[in-house]
Amino acid sequence: MVCVGCIWGLSLFLSLSLGWTKAQQTNYTRPVFYCGGDLVADSGFVGSEGFPSFYKPNSKCTWRITVPEGNVVMLSFRIFDLEADSQCRYDYLDVYNGHSNLVQKLGRFCGTFRPGALISTTNTMMLEMASDAETQGRGFVAYFSGAKPYVDDQQFCGGKITKAQGEIMTPNWPDKKYPPGTSCSWLITVEPEMVIQVKFDKFLLESDTYCRFDYVAFFNGGEKDDSRLIGKYCGDQAPQPIITSGNVLLVQFVSDLSVTSDGFLAHYTSVPSGSQITAVDSGAGTRSTPPKLPVRPAVQPLAPNPKEVSPPEPTRRPRPVKPTRGRGQDTTGQDRRVAVTRPNGKRPVPQNPLCAKACKRDGTIKTSFCASEFVITGKVTSLAPGPRGTLLVSVSLIKAYKAGRLTITQVGETMSVKLVSQCKKCPLLRRGVSYIIMGQVNEDGRGTLEPGAFTAPYKAPHHKLIMNVQNQPC
């Protein structure tokens, strides 16, 4: 939670800097934030109703921001404190790329991590905040402003692109570092029945564990149900090739006002939907990875494999029934089936044939890497019994080396995935432990683990080992 002194300090700053008459009814009152509204200005503040008091329960507020034509909206969060949940199901803030919830969703946020800066592709943006009946926080305050796309000589940063192939790059590339305080948005649209693949030639952005300062983010475009973050990247390791689920891609580059770096150069091409796409130069499969950690030092040998598994419940379901005071944990439901008795009166034990095998890892790190559709490192945050003897696993990502069709979600500034293990006890996974995990991806975008799937405890020096494997041809 935010310290009281910090909140009152911000309140004083707002009261001095905002010329809102309702906020200045006396000489010492602070700005008053209302539930939603239309904010038409060059710049200003937007905040949850009643901030810094706790926001109201069972409320839904919508703010529509409009800056002058020819600008894009840049939103920077100053304070953020909403009820935390691994999937932001209870209290949350949605940010949209326009005045509608049918356009790209730039993110859903909850908890106490401040989201990074967000930018629109036009002069409009919409915020929707919802709260349930229990457990409120102090809400949020953000600053919005109109920003011009960066233009230097003939180089234009961002814009709408409809060509079947092309390139995107940071401002000043390749002559010098990108400038501070820059925001660029590219909206790429190709022919229907095609998807978009992006490959990086060069990549060097300011490093941060959560990519809060300088980053490039990729979003599937299209309608509401397909508006999700593919990945958010920074640091000095180029992402694996990225592929969209449809024919529209939104790319956003943001740099803050401090450290800058060389930037990136990427090429995109359109390919037929459903075609098999392989990485040409790394053998590491295609598509998205989450924020990158800095390269780690020398490698230690992998420890013996304690195995375990994970997936979570499907994302974006209708709002679940919330257990009392049970936030941040996945609820588990027992599989209720009528017990069938045998002639001897004993209950049969349902047995998955896969689970009868010895709990032994198949293959080496190299062969498993090549055979797997996803390769990630991350911390297991929850384990829950699933249907038909499976185990549902939630993993907070450290890094994705190979993601394919694996669905990666962003909660605040944390990236996470849901996995399903076919057998409860094999591979063995323990909550709170970090692992290297390799497996396949089902039609719903969920990672699946069979008993022989490659898992191993992860330590930071293993990053270099996995990168070496990734860079070798399969």
PDB file of C-alpha atoms in Angstrom, residues 293 302-310 361 365 374-383 391 393-401 417 419 424-439 449 453-460 462-463 466:
ATOM      1  CA  LEU A 293      16.121 -10.407 -17.895  1.00  0.00           C
ATOM      2  CA  LEU A 302      21.417 -28.786 -14.041  1.00  0.00           C
ATOM      3  CA  ALA A 303      20.271 -30.419 -10.837  1.00  0.00           C
ATOM      4  CA  PRO A 304      18.415 -33.724 -10.919  1.00  0.00           C
ATOM      5  CA  ASN A 305      14.854 -33.308 -12.034  1.00  0.00           C
ATOM      6  CA  PRO A 306      12.162 -32.919  -9.359  1.00  0.00           C
ATOM      7  CA  LYS A 307       9.129 -32.897 -11.597  1.00  0.00           C
ATOM      8  CA  GLU A 308       5.842 -31.250 -11.481  1.00  0.00           C
ATOM      9  CA  VAL A 309       3.253 -29.693 -13.648  1.00  0.00           C
ATOM     10  CA  SER A 310       0.908 -26.844 -14.151  1.00  0.00           C
ATOM     11  CA  ARG A 361      12.337 -37.407 -17.745  1.00  0.00           C
ATOM     12  CA  ILE A 365      17.893 -30.524 -22.556  1.00  0.00           C
ATOM     13  CA  PHE A 374       7.270 -24.116 -25.573  1.00  0.00           C
ATOM     14  CA  VAL A 375      10.357 -23.637 -23.384  1.00  0.00           C
ATOM     15  CA  ILE A 376      10.090 -21.298 -20.401  1.00  0.00           C
ATOM     16  CA  THR A 377      11.634 -20.541 -17.049  1.00  0.00           C
ATOM     17  CA  GLY A 378       9.412 -19.369 -14.218  1.00  0.00           C
ATOM     18  CA  LYS A 379       8.223 -19.741 -10.644  1.00  0.00           C
ATOM     19  CA  VAL A 380       5.273 -22.010  -9.869  1.00  0.00           C
ATOM     20  CA  THR A 381       2.706 -19.807  -8.113  1.00  0.00           C
ATOM     21  CA  SER A 382      -0.196 -22.254  -7.692  1.00  0.00           C
ATOM     22  CA  LEU A 383      -1.075 -25.937  -8.071  1.00  0.00           C
ATOM     23  CA  LEU A 391      -2.986 -30.904 -12.266  1.00  0.00           C
ATOM     24  CA  VAL A 393      -0.336 -25.100 -12.734  1.00  0.00           C
ATOM     25  CA  SER A 394       0.166 -21.331 -12.750  1.00  0.00           C
ATOM     26  CA  VAL A 395       3.657 -20.063 -13.548  1.00  0.00           C
ATOM     27  CA  SER A 396       5.023 -16.534 -13.170  1.00  0.00           C
ATOM     28  CA  LEU A 397       7.414 -16.147 -16.105  1.00  0.00           C
ATOM     29  CA  ILE A 398      11.085 -15.380 -15.788  1.00  0.00           C
ATOM     30  CA  LYS A 399      11.706 -15.821 -19.526  1.00  0.00           C
ATOM     31  CA  ALA A 400      10.150 -17.554 -22.534  1.00  0.00           C
ATOM     32  CA  TYR A 401      12.753 -18.949 -24.930  1.00  0.00           C
ATOM     33  CA  VAL A 417       1.131 -18.797 -18.141  1.00  0.00           C
ATOM     34  CA  LEU A 419      -0.218 -25.236 -17.721  1.00  0.00           C
ATOM     35  CA  LYS A 424      -0.618 -35.117 -10.634  1.00  0.00           C
ATOM     36  CA  LYS A 425       2.739 -36.414  -9.448  1.00  0.00           C
ATOM     37  CA  CYS A 426       4.823 -36.511 -12.599  1.00  0.00           C
ATOM     38  CA  PRO A 427       6.664 -34.388 -13.457  1.00  0.00           C
ATOM     39  CA  LEU A 428       6.964 -33.174  -9.873  1.00  0.00           C
ATOM     40  CA  LEU A 429       6.525 -29.433  -9.373  1.00  0.00           C
ATOM     41  CA  ARG A 430       6.488 -27.556  -6.084  1.00  0.00           C
ATOM     42  CA  ARG A 431       4.839 -24.245  -5.386  1.00  0.00           C
ATOM     43  CA  GLY A 432       7.280 -21.357  -4.919  1.00  0.00           C
ATOM     44  CA  VAL A 433      10.122 -23.098  -6.798  1.00  0.00           C
ATOM     45  CA  SER A 434      11.535 -21.857 -10.115  1.00  0.00           C
ATOM     46  CA  TYR A 435      11.874 -24.354 -12.980  1.00  0.00           C
ATOM     47  CA  ILE A 436      12.920 -24.852 -16.558  1.00  0.00           C
ATOM     48  CA  ILE A 437       9.745 -26.259 -18.176  1.00  0.00           C
ATOM     49  CA  MET A 438       9.303 -27.677 -21.684  1.00  0.00           C
ATOM     50  CA  GLY A 439       6.141 -29.117 -23.212  1.00  0.00           C
ATOM     51  CA  LEU A 449       2.956 -31.630 -19.664  1.00  0.00           C
ATOM     52  CA  ALA A 453       8.263 -33.691 -19.999  1.00  0.00           C
ATOM     53  CA  PHE A 454      11.560 -31.936 -19.336  1.00  0.00           C
ATOM     54  CA  THR A 455      11.517 -29.972 -16.078  1.00  0.00           C
ATOM     55  CA  ALA A 456      14.451 -29.019 -13.863  1.00  0.00           C
ATOM     56  CA  PRO A 457      15.041 -26.557 -11.014  1.00  0.00           C
ATOM     57  CA  TYR A 458      16.168 -23.230 -12.457  1.00  0.00           C
ATOM     58  CA  LYS A 459      18.995 -21.014 -11.258  1.00  0.00           C
ATOM     59  CA  ALA A 460      20.107 -17.759 -12.889  1.00  0.00           C
ATOM     60  CA  HIS A 462      21.223 -21.709 -16.405  1.00  0.00           C
ATOM     61  CA  HIS A 463      20.056 -18.835 -18.624  1.00  0.00           C
ATOM     62  CA  ILE A 466      19.558 -22.440 -22.445  1.00  0.00           C
TER      63      ILE A 466
END
